[in-house]
Amino acid sequence: MRESGGVRPGRVLGGIAAHAVLATGAVVMLAPFAWMLLTSIRPPEEVFGAVFDPIPSRFAGLENYGQALGASNLPRAMLNGVIVCCGILAVQLLTAIPAAYALARLRFRGREPLFGLVLFGLCIPIQVPALPLYIALADLRLLDTYFALMMPFFLTVFGLFLFRQSFRTYPEEILQAARLDGMSEFEIVWRLATPAALPAIAAFSVFSVVAHWNDLYWPLIVVTSSERATPALGILAFRDAETGGNYGALMAAAALITGPMIAGFLLARRAFVRGITMTGVR
Amino acid sequence: MLTRKQLLTGTGAAALAATLPGGRAEAQAPVTLDVVHAYPSFARFFAPIAEEFTKAHPNIRIAFRQIMPNYDELHQSLLRGALTNQLPDVTFSGFNRLPELARTLAARNQIVDLGPLIAAEGATWAAENFSPRMLALGKVDGRQFGMPFNASSPIAYYNPELVARAGGNPDAFPDSWEGVIALAARIKQTTPSAMGVSYYINSFDSDWLWQALVQQGGGRMLSPDGKIVTFGDAAGLAAVRLARRFVAECGMELIGADQNRQQFATGGIGIIFDSPARLAVITGLVGGRFPLRTSPFPITDKQNGGVPTGGNAAVIMARDEAKRRAAWEYVKFSGGPLAQKIAVEMTGYLPTNLRATGPEFLGSFYQQNPNARAAAAQADRSLPWEDYGANGPRIHRAQQELLTSIMRADITPEAGLARMVEQTTALMRSA
Amino acid sequence: MSAHSPQARMEARWGAMFAAPALLLILTILLAPVAVLIALSVTDYRLGAIAVRLVGLDNYAAMLADPVFQRSLRNTLLYVAFVLPAAVFGGLGIALLVHARIRTRTVYEVIYFLPVTSTLVAMATVWQFMLHPALGPVTPLALSLGFGRIDLLNDPDLALATLALIGIWQLIGFNMVLFLAGLSAIPRELYEAAALDGARYGADRFLRVTWPMLGPTTMFVTVTSTVTAFKVFDTVVVLTRGGPLGSTETLLYILYLEGFQYFRMGYAAAMTVVLLVFLAGLSILQARVIEPRVHYA
């Protein structure tokens, strides 16, 4: 929010200083990505060679990416990532949207305690219930299944919190009008309130998918077979297999694993930012 | 996830099929063996061996689980699996963990004694294929619970160019540790930017290299009954002193294991000690930078000294009779000359099968790959890789920290060794 | 509408119905496990053990006496102390700078947020290569800047700080986005009013308008950054495995080893309770401070 005014020398200098700071920071932010991509096109004999020589003499991108895709579990790991993230997101939305609406707009017994629980849960990461959940899944012989991978994340207190904020801002008059028109509360939730909260839902979906695609802790514990490996486990297995033998392929693998998230974010950026802004985390 | 109903009808159908007349049903019905091993890089030979096996036995399929990063984590996941009923059919347990694994599983009837199976192969089968010392590596409490599959003992890898520059003879690697230290110190002098030697017990993923340093001097980690810690003796002291000297006199820096290998490959270290299983990887890393050479592990005590034999043994845990039979075929095949040829050619491991060194299998390989001979030359120096029991992984972490402190001179070798004995004893007791 | 009218009762019924699935999930995934944790923490349970004994507070006593646990707690608190101010104030600073850009704003927003979306496990392998003492670019860079030979991951005095720097790298963009949202919500009239009162320069405007209005955002950012910092795990697994010399053994990593590698479930449960106490304290703080102050459009 810039104030209007003429261009003063102090302002120009300030602008240049700001750009200098931001640009330096940007270089640091981007450095690993640049290094990853540059190394992923290098042939093995040049990986440890001249460090400040960015252009490799031989373009080895095809063999590196080919090896990352072919000689490892990566495609399967990425497929599992898609399955697990979609499954988690679906259940999250189906359970959190109605509950958040209820917390925001309906008066019922236990509303305050329930919201208290939501707040309590906001700062309890998966690592806390992990131990008992693992024991329970082990007893039920459900370890190493898609269900085990998804189950702890069906609950999203973050989603409950975010959607509640969003639903609180929905105009009461429209709700009243809809009720008078004879719409059931169920229809109101899914036909009126949800579409209006789409920015928040989009933002949340981005959070959720990114978090679970990238998750290491829980998959590390519950997955034993290579069929159920998630993206994080896939890259870890690939790194252990390589033992430094072919960093080019390893960097290619890293790029493949993290690429979809970055691409997705770039596409969903507008919706994401709007969702954050509108949900009242101010 | 199967429903209980599907499970019941499934097993019911299988049971019915098994009792039908002409009950060769299970021999023809396809069997899938659930197999797990450690070290993702080993897929290089596990996969082709599985393929060859399925060619020879078309009705048996091998399905590999997510590969465990190392023997310790494999061991932990097997113990977990025993308790949660998620054991695979076959696993390849590290030798050092085999005693604890076998004892735990035997108490719960979850492991198969291979003795009767070996006997059933005929009177001379065992003698033709395996040396007694080799088979002994798979024995626990007198019973054959493991069939040795991969076997190796640490060897020296060195850069003959750095050695020659230091005035050493690249064809005659020292066979004593005084010799190694003298050579490494000279390498450091003549090539200041390089480490003379790197003996990376500070970052190696198991205590194998540390045990080697003790055992080569005639020491042992534990008493024969496995209950008392014995490396606090003169051999142990000599070992920690050596460790400190690598840093103090030969320019060793304390970096990660992978970093060491990478640095060696780019000519930044004169001598390293590692598993011959890494021969192929290290040869690839070195590329054409220098003519890589290997040599057997120097042994100080020629009578009692030896090297801990790392590697793994095939263990059968399948409960189902058809699976057990299939598993025995797979285990036999893995220990057979063809599979051993595949494994050794890819890795430089020591063949566990006597017939595998024959001309029709590995003969020409050794001729073309002299570096692979170093491991095979140590076959008669094999000692068991000793095991501390349930708290093994914790003990390794604790020992590694103290060894690092000794090498950094944060603590004297004597004090450090005493502390190691103390901690190891305490941790063994609290298991 | 009175509390017991038909509409009120209908509303209550709908409310309960909508909330039921989420409530069920909260019970099974949050509350029941926490109860089990507390129960487990006073036993000597090992996974799959047949006999379980009650040991009272022995686990907690052992924990407090265990130098490994003490060290991990110290390391974790050090890590949080390092990461938190840098991530929060760094995020704020970057947000303020980016907020004032017009043409390059989107570019910077995207660049700073990239590390947040990336898979930390994958990027950690990149960092491992970059930080290689002999073969990565950071060592020659440090040498050319006059820093001498430093080994960021193998030096016990530097390793934790290095992990913290990577943690900041990964977190700062997230905080920036939250602060940007907060800044966008500050009405211009407040700035104009402040200008009329004589606050014309950057620092004045910041102190009188921006900072107070960002209060709830700052608190939210602080609490979530603290939780994220406490949870540090991926970089430890990929880069150091707790070494060198245990200098990067953090609470969660020790917990993982004890619970899922050594199977000392009772002991690990006690450690989880300690972790929970730290985090729950923050949750209560947040509930007290944020909720009443959040503004609605």
PDB file of N, CA and C in Angstrom, chain B residues 69-70 73 75-77 79-80 83-84 108 253-256 258-260 262-263 266 390-391 393-394 397 400-402 404-405 408 410 430-431, chain C residues 46-50 66 71 128 131-135 149 151 153-157 241-243 245-246 249 253 256-258 260-264:
ATOM      1  N   PRO B  69      17.396 -49.425   4.872  1.00  0.00           N
ATOM      2  CA  PRO B  69      18.648 -48.710   4.607  1.00  0.00           C
ATOM      3  C   PRO B  69      19.889 -49.474   5.049  1.00  0.00           C
ATOM      4  N   ASN B  70      19.815 -50.183   6.177  1.00  0.00           N
ATOM      5  CA  ASN B  70      21.005 -50.902   6.652  1.00  0.00           C
ATOM      6  C   ASN B  70      20.564 -52.075   7.522  1.00  0.00           C
ATOM      7  N   GLU B  73      18.438 -51.303  10.796  1.00  0.00           N
ATOM      8  CA  GLU B  73      17.025 -50.970  10.617  1.00  0.00           C
ATOM      9  C   GLU B  73      16.243 -52.181  10.123  1.00  0.00           C
ATOM     10  N   HIS B  75      16.908 -55.198  11.027  1.00  0.00           N
ATOM     11  CA  HIS B  75      16.737 -55.998  12.227  1.00  0.00           C
ATOM     12  C   HIS B  75      15.582 -55.471  13.067  1.00  0.00           C
ATOM     13  N   GLN B  76      15.549 -54.158  13.257  1.00  0.00           N
ATOM     14  CA  GLN B  76      14.482 -53.570  14.069  1.00  0.00           C
ATOM     15  C   GLN B  76      13.128 -53.827  13.423  1.00  0.00           C
ATOM     16  N   SER B  77      13.083 -53.710  12.092  1.00  0.00           N
ATOM     17  CA  SER B  77      11.781 -53.900  11.460  1.00  0.00           C
ATOM     18  C   SER B  77      11.355 -55.365  11.531  1.00  0.00           C
ATOM     19  N   LEU B  79      12.099 -57.423  14.083  1.00  0.00           N
ATOM     20  CA  LEU B  79      11.612 -57.638  15.446  1.00  0.00           C
ATOM     21  C   LEU B  79      10.205 -57.068  15.599  1.00  0.00           C
ATOM     22  N   ARG B  80      10.010 -55.865  15.017  1.00  0.00           N
ATOM     23  CA  ARG B  80       8.677 -55.272  15.001  1.00  0.00           C
ATOM     24  C   ARG B  80       7.709 -56.215  14.315  1.00  0.00           C
ATOM     25  N   LEU B  83       6.459 -59.161  16.212  1.00  0.00           N
ATOM     26  CA  LEU B  83       5.443 -58.849  17.218  1.00  0.00           C
ATOM     27  C   LEU B  83       4.115 -58.458  16.590  1.00  0.00           C
ATOM     28  N   THR B  84       4.161 -57.884  15.386  1.00  0.00           N
ATOM     29  CA  THR B  84       2.922 -57.457  14.760  1.00  0.00           C
ATOM     30  C   THR B  84       2.476 -58.424  13.680  1.00  0.00           C
ATOM     31  N   ARG B 108       9.551 -67.915  19.560  1.00  0.00           N
ATOM     32  CA  ARG B 108       8.151 -67.741  19.178  1.00  0.00           C
ATOM     33  C   ARG B 108       7.789 -68.650  18.013  1.00  0.00           C
ATOM     34  N   GLU B 253      40.477 -36.327   8.399  1.00  0.00           N
ATOM     35  CA  GLU B 253      39.437 -35.420   8.868  1.00  0.00           C
ATOM     36  C   GLU B 253      38.168 -36.210   9.123  1.00  0.00           C
ATOM     37  N   LEU B 254      37.391 -35.730  10.068  1.00  0.00           N
ATOM     38  CA  LEU B 254      36.209 -36.497  10.470  1.00  0.00           C
ATOM     39  C   LEU B 254      35.002 -36.047   9.672  1.00  0.00           C
ATOM     40  N   ILE B 255      34.742 -36.746   8.572  1.00  0.00           N
ATOM     41  CA  ILE B 255      33.589 -36.392   7.748  1.00  0.00           C
ATOM     42  C   ILE B 255      32.726 -37.636   7.560  1.00  0.00           C
ATOM     43  N   GLY B 256      31.603 -37.464   6.867  1.00  0.00           N
ATOM     44  CA  GLY B 256      30.663 -38.563   6.696  1.00  0.00           C
ATOM     45  C   GLY B 256      31.227 -39.677   5.825  1.00  0.00           C
ATOM     46  N   ASP B 258      29.863 -41.362   3.212  1.00  0.00           N
ATOM     47  CA  ASP B 258      29.729 -41.100   1.771  1.00  0.00           C
ATOM     48  C   ASP B 258      30.697 -40.026   1.321  1.00  0.00           C
ATOM     49  N   GLN B 259      30.867 -39.003   2.152  1.00  0.00           N
ATOM     50  CA  GLN B 259      31.787 -37.935   1.786  1.00  0.00           C
ATOM     51  C   GLN B 259      33.200 -38.470   1.656  1.00  0.00           C
ATOM     52  N   ASN B 260      33.567 -39.398   2.543  1.00  0.00           N
ATOM     53  CA  ASN B 260      34.894 -40.004   2.452  1.00  0.00           C
ATOM     54  C   ASN B 260      35.082 -40.705   1.113  1.00  0.00           C
ATOM     55  N   GLN B 262      33.485 -40.245  -1.667  1.00  0.00           N
ATOM     56  CA  GLN B 262      33.535 -39.293  -2.767  1.00  0.00           C
ATOM     57  C   GLN B 262      34.894 -38.610  -2.830  1.00  0.00           C
ATOM     58  N   GLN B 263      35.397 -38.249  -1.640  1.00  0.00           N
ATOM     59  CA  GLN B 263      36.672 -37.545  -1.633  1.00  0.00           C
ATOM     60  C   GLN B 263      37.804 -38.456  -2.091  1.00  0.00           C
ATOM     61  N   THR B 266      37.882 -38.674  -5.862  1.00  0.00           N
ATOM     62  CA  THR B 266      38.419 -37.527  -6.595  1.00  0.00           C
ATOM     63  C   THR B 266      39.871 -37.282  -6.244  1.00  0.00           C
ATOM     64  N   ALA B 390      19.948 -57.067  22.173  1.00  0.00           N
ATOM     65  CA  ALA B 390      18.796 -56.233  21.831  1.00  0.00           C
ATOM     66  C   ALA B 390      19.148 -54.759  21.705  1.00  0.00           C
ATOM     67  N   ASN B 391      20.093 -54.300  22.497  1.00  0.00           N
ATOM     68  CA  ASN B 391      20.410 -52.882  22.462  1.00  0.00           C
ATOM     69  C   ASN B 391      21.527 -52.555  21.482  1.00  0.00           C
ATOM     70  N   PRO B 393      21.838 -51.443  18.344  1.00  0.00           N
ATOM     71  CA  PRO B 393      21.889 -50.138  17.678  1.00  0.00           C
ATOM     72  C   PRO B 393      22.234 -49.001  18.634  1.00  0.00           C
ATOM     73  N   ARG B 394      21.658 -49.024  19.830  1.00  0.00           N
ATOM     74  CA  ARG B 394      21.983 -47.959  20.785  1.00  0.00           C
ATOM     75  C   ARG B 394      23.452 -48.019  21.165  1.00  0.00           C
ATOM     76  N   ARG B 397      25.566 -46.456  18.505  1.00  0.00           N
ATOM     77  CA  ARG B 397      25.544 -44.998  18.535  1.00  0.00           C
ATOM     78  C   ARG B 397      26.426 -44.464  19.659  1.00  0.00           C
ATOM     79  N   GLN B 400      30.099 -45.003  18.815  1.00  0.00           N
ATOM     80  CA  GLN B 400      30.562 -44.126  17.736  1.00  0.00           C
ATOM     81  C   GLN B 400      30.853 -42.731  18.267  1.00  0.00           C
ATOM     82  N   GLU B 401      30.001 -42.255  19.191  1.00  0.00           N
ATOM     83  CA  GLU B 401      30.245 -40.937  19.771  1.00  0.00           C
ATOM     84  C   GLU B 401      31.572 -40.902  20.506  1.00  0.00           C
ATOM     85  N   LEU B 402      31.838 -41.936  21.323  1.00  0.00           N
ATOM     86  CA  LEU B 402      33.090 -41.953  22.076  1.00  0.00           C
ATOM     87  C   LEU B 402      34.285 -42.068  21.152  1.00  0.00           C
ATOM     88  N   THR B 404      34.469 -40.976  18.150  1.00  0.00           N
ATOM     89  CA  THR B 404      34.660 -39.656  17.555  1.00  0.00           C
ATOM     90  C   THR B 404      35.372 -38.733  18.536  1.00  0.00           C
ATOM     91  N   SER B 405      34.962 -38.784  19.799  1.00  0.00           N
ATOM     92  CA  SER B 405      35.618 -37.926  20.792  1.00  0.00           C
ATOM     93  C   SER B 405      37.091 -38.274  20.931  1.00  0.00           C
ATOM     94  N   ARG B 408      38.939 -36.927  18.052  1.00  0.00           N
ATOM     95  CA  ARG B 408      39.061 -35.473  18.108  1.00  0.00           C
ATOM     96  C   ARG B 408      39.971 -35.023  19.229  1.00  0.00           C
ATOM     97  N   ASP B 410      39.200 -35.052  22.268  1.00  0.00           N
ATOM     98  CA  ASP B 410      38.411 -34.503  23.366  1.00  0.00           C
ATOM     99  C   ASP B 410      38.605 -35.343  24.620  1.00  0.00           C
ATOM    100  N   SER B 430      20.807 -53.287  30.370  1.00  0.00           N
ATOM    101  CA  SER B 430      19.482 -52.690  30.435  1.00  0.00           C
ATOM    102  C   SER B 430      18.624 -53.051  29.242  1.00  0.00           C
ATOM    103  N   ALA B 431      19.087 -53.976  28.445  1.00  0.00           N
ATOM    104  CA  ALA B 431      18.319 -54.326  27.243  1.00  0.00           C
ATOM    105  C   ALA B 431      16.993 -54.964  27.603  1.00  0.00           C
TER     106      ALA B 431
ATOM    107  N   ARG C  46       6.908 -52.411  25.978  1.00  0.00           N
ATOM    108  CA  ARG C  46       7.700 -52.494  24.758  1.00  0.00           C
ATOM    109  C   ARG C  46       6.794 -53.109  23.721  1.00  0.00           C
ATOM    110  N   LEU C  47       6.895 -52.680  22.486  1.00  0.00           N
ATOM    111  CA  LEU C  47       5.950 -53.097  21.463  1.00  0.00           C
ATOM    112  C   LEU C  47       5.796 -54.616  21.437  1.00  0.00           C
ATOM    113  N   GLY C  48       4.561 -55.077  21.554  1.00  0.00           N
ATOM    114  CA  GLY C  48       4.292 -56.504  21.467  1.00  0.00           C
ATOM    115  C   GLY C  48       4.583 -57.270  22.735  1.00  0.00           C
ATOM    116  N   ALA C  49       5.015 -56.582  23.771  1.00  0.00           N
ATOM    117  CA  ALA C  49       5.295 -57.305  25.006  1.00  0.00           C
ATOM    118  C   ALA C  49       4.020 -57.911  25.558  1.00  0.00           C
ATOM    119  N   ILE C  50       4.173 -59.034  26.211  1.00  0.00           N
ATOM    120  CA  ILE C  50       2.986 -59.689  26.754  1.00  0.00           C
ATOM    121  C   ILE C  50       2.698 -59.197  28.155  1.00  0.00           C
ATOM    122  N   ASP C  66      18.665 -38.883  31.972  1.00  0.00           N
ATOM    123  CA  ASP C  66      19.379 -39.391  30.800  1.00  0.00           C
ATOM    124  C   ASP C  66      20.092 -38.257  30.076  1.00  0.00           C
ATOM    125  N   ARG C  71      20.404 -33.634  26.428  1.00  0.00           N
ATOM    126  CA  ARG C  71      21.074 -33.008  25.302  1.00  0.00           C
ATOM    127  C   ARG C  71      20.085 -32.718  24.188  1.00  0.00           C
ATOM    128  N   GLN C 128      22.828 -31.275   1.094  1.00  0.00           N
ATOM    129  CA  GLN C 128      23.931 -32.146   1.477  1.00  0.00           C
ATOM    130  C   GLN C 128      25.060 -32.046   0.467  1.00  0.00           C
ATOM    131  N   LEU C 131      26.742 -28.575   0.676  1.00  0.00           N
ATOM    132  CA  LEU C 131      27.554 -28.362   1.869  1.00  0.00           C
ATOM    133  C   LEU C 131      28.709 -29.340   1.982  1.00  0.00           C
ATOM    134  N   HIS C 132      28.920 -30.177   0.971  1.00  0.00           N
ATOM    135  CA  HIS C 132      30.018 -31.145   1.009  1.00  0.00           C
ATOM    136  C   HIS C 132      31.325 -30.410   1.202  1.00  0.00           C
ATOM    137  N   PRO C 133      32.140 -30.836   2.186  1.00  0.00           N
ATOM    138  CA  PRO C 133      33.325 -30.053   2.521  1.00  0.00           C
ATOM    139  C   PRO C 133      34.337 -29.929   1.384  1.00  0.00           C
ATOM    140  N   ALA C 134      34.432 -30.950   0.540  1.00  0.00           N
ATOM    141  CA  ALA C 134      35.438 -30.848  -0.514  1.00  0.00           C
ATOM    142  C   ALA C 134      34.828 -30.650  -1.890  1.00  0.00           C
ATOM    143  N   LEU C 135      33.590 -31.060  -2.054  1.00  0.00           N
ATOM    144  CA  LEU C 135      33.072 -31.138  -3.410  1.00  0.00           C
ATOM    145  C   LEU C 135      31.890 -30.226  -3.694  1.00  0.00           C
ATOM    146  N   ARG C 149      38.566 -22.784   6.173  1.00  0.00           N
ATOM    147  CA  ARG C 149      37.911 -24.069   5.892  1.00  0.00           C
ATOM    148  C   ARG C 149      36.892 -24.393   6.977  1.00  0.00           C
ATOM    149  N   ASP C 151      33.484 -26.699   7.890  1.00  0.00           N
ATOM    150  CA  ASP C 151      32.709 -27.860   7.465  1.00  0.00           C
ATOM    151  C   ASP C 151      31.371 -27.795   8.189  1.00  0.00           C
ATOM    152  N   LEU C 153      28.514 -29.272   8.146  1.00  0.00           N
ATOM    153  CA  LEU C 153      27.725 -30.390   8.653  1.00  0.00           C
ATOM    154  C   LEU C 153      28.521 -31.336   9.533  1.00  0.00           C
ATOM    155  N   ASN C 154      29.827 -31.326   9.436  1.00  0.00           N
ATOM    156  CA  ASN C 154      30.619 -32.288  10.204  1.00  0.00           C
ATOM    157  C   ASN C 154      31.245 -31.691  11.459  1.00  0.00           C
ATOM    158  N   ASP C 155      31.136 -30.383  11.599  1.00  0.00           N
ATOM    159  CA  ASP C 155      31.707 -29.739  12.774  1.00  0.00           C
ATOM    160  C   ASP C 155      30.644 -29.732  13.875  1.00  0.00           C
ATOM    161  N   PRO C 156      30.923 -30.386  15.010  1.00  0.00           N
ATOM    162  CA  PRO C 156      29.893 -30.469  16.059  1.00  0.00           C
ATOM    163  C   PRO C 156      29.424 -29.109  16.542  1.00  0.00           C
ATOM    164  N   ASP C 157      30.257 -28.080  16.398  1.00  0.00           N
ATOM    165  CA  ASP C 157      29.831 -26.764  16.867  1.00  0.00           C
ATOM    166  C   ASP C 157      28.954 -26.052  15.851  1.00  0.00           C
ATOM    167  N   ARG C 241      21.601 -37.553  10.944  1.00  0.00           N
ATOM    168  CA  ARG C 241      21.238 -38.675  11.818  1.00  0.00           C
ATOM    169  C   ARG C 241      21.657 -38.415  13.260  1.00  0.00           C
ATOM    170  N   GLY C 242      21.543 -37.188  13.688  1.00  0.00           N
ATOM    171  CA  GLY C 242      21.818 -36.887  15.079  1.00  0.00           C
ATOM    172  C   GLY C 242      23.263 -36.495  15.352  1.00  0.00           C
ATOM    173  N   GLY C 243      24.167 -36.827  14.437  1.00  0.00           N
ATOM    174  CA  GLY C 243      25.554 -36.474  14.661  1.00  0.00           C
ATOM    175  C   GLY C 243      25.842 -35.048  14.252  1.00  0.00           C
ATOM    176  N   LEU C 245      28.631 -36.165  17.007  1.00  0.00           N
ATOM    177  CA  LEU C 245      28.699 -36.120  18.466  1.00  0.00           C
ATOM    178  C   LEU C 245      27.357 -35.753  19.087  1.00  0.00           C
ATOM    179  N   GLY C 246      26.282 -36.162  18.447  1.00  0.00           N
ATOM    180  CA  GLY C 246      24.976 -35.924  19.045  1.00  0.00           C
ATOM    181  C   GLY C 246      24.560 -34.478  19.063  1.00  0.00           C
ATOM    182  N   GLU C 249      21.009 -34.133  17.634  1.00  0.00           N
ATOM    183  CA  GLU C 249      19.940 -34.999  18.111  1.00  0.00           C
ATOM    184  C   GLU C 249      18.879 -34.114  18.730  1.00  0.00           C
ATOM    185  N   TYR C 253      13.726 -36.573  17.064  1.00  0.00           N
ATOM    186  CA  TYR C 253      14.551 -37.637  16.508  1.00  0.00           C
ATOM    187  C   TYR C 253      14.821 -38.705  17.556  1.00  0.00           C
ATOM    188  N   TYR C 256      11.731 -40.673  17.964  1.00  0.00           N
ATOM    189  CA  TYR C 256      11.575 -41.629  16.873  1.00  0.00           C
ATOM    190  C   TYR C 256      12.443 -42.852  17.105  1.00  0.00           C
ATOM    191  N   LEU C 257      13.709 -42.631  17.510  1.00  0.00           N
ATOM    192  CA  LEU C 257      14.603 -43.763  17.771  1.00  0.00           C
ATOM    193  C   LEU C 257      14.042 -44.633  18.893  1.00  0.00           C
ATOM    194  N   GLU C 258      13.668 -44.002  19.996  1.00  0.00           N
ATOM    195  CA  GLU C 258      13.211 -44.778  21.157  1.00  0.00           C
ATOM    196  C   GLU C 258      11.939 -45.547  20.853  1.00  0.00           C
ATOM    197  N   PHE C 260      10.330 -46.100  17.701  1.00  0.00           N
ATOM    198  CA  PHE C 260      10.145 -46.863  16.480  1.00  0.00           C
ATOM    199  C   PHE C 260      11.396 -47.602  16.038  1.00  0.00           C
ATOM    200  N   GLN C 261      12.486 -47.467  16.770  1.00  0.00           N
ATOM    201  CA  GLN C 261      13.661 -48.264  16.459  1.00  0.00           C
ATOM    202  C   GLN C 261      14.031 -49.166  17.638  1.00  0.00           C
ATOM    203  N   TYR C 262      13.925 -48.639  18.852  1.00  0.00           N
ATOM    204  CA  TYR C 262      14.249 -49.467  20.008  1.00  0.00           C
ATOM    205  C   TYR C 262      13.001 -50.031  20.685  1.00  0.00           C
ATOM    206  N   PHE C 263      11.853 -49.618  20.241  1.00  0.00           N
ATOM    207  CA  PHE C 263      10.554 -50.069  20.771  1.00  0.00           C
ATOM    208  C   PHE C 263      10.309 -49.796  22.229  1.00  0.00           C
ATOM    209  N   ARG C 264      10.972 -48.860  22.840  1.00  0.00           N
ATOM    210  CA  ARG C 264      10.668 -48.614  24.244  1.00  0.00           C
ATOM    211  C   ARG C 264       9.467 -47.675  24.298  1.00  0.00           C
TER     212      ARG C 264
END
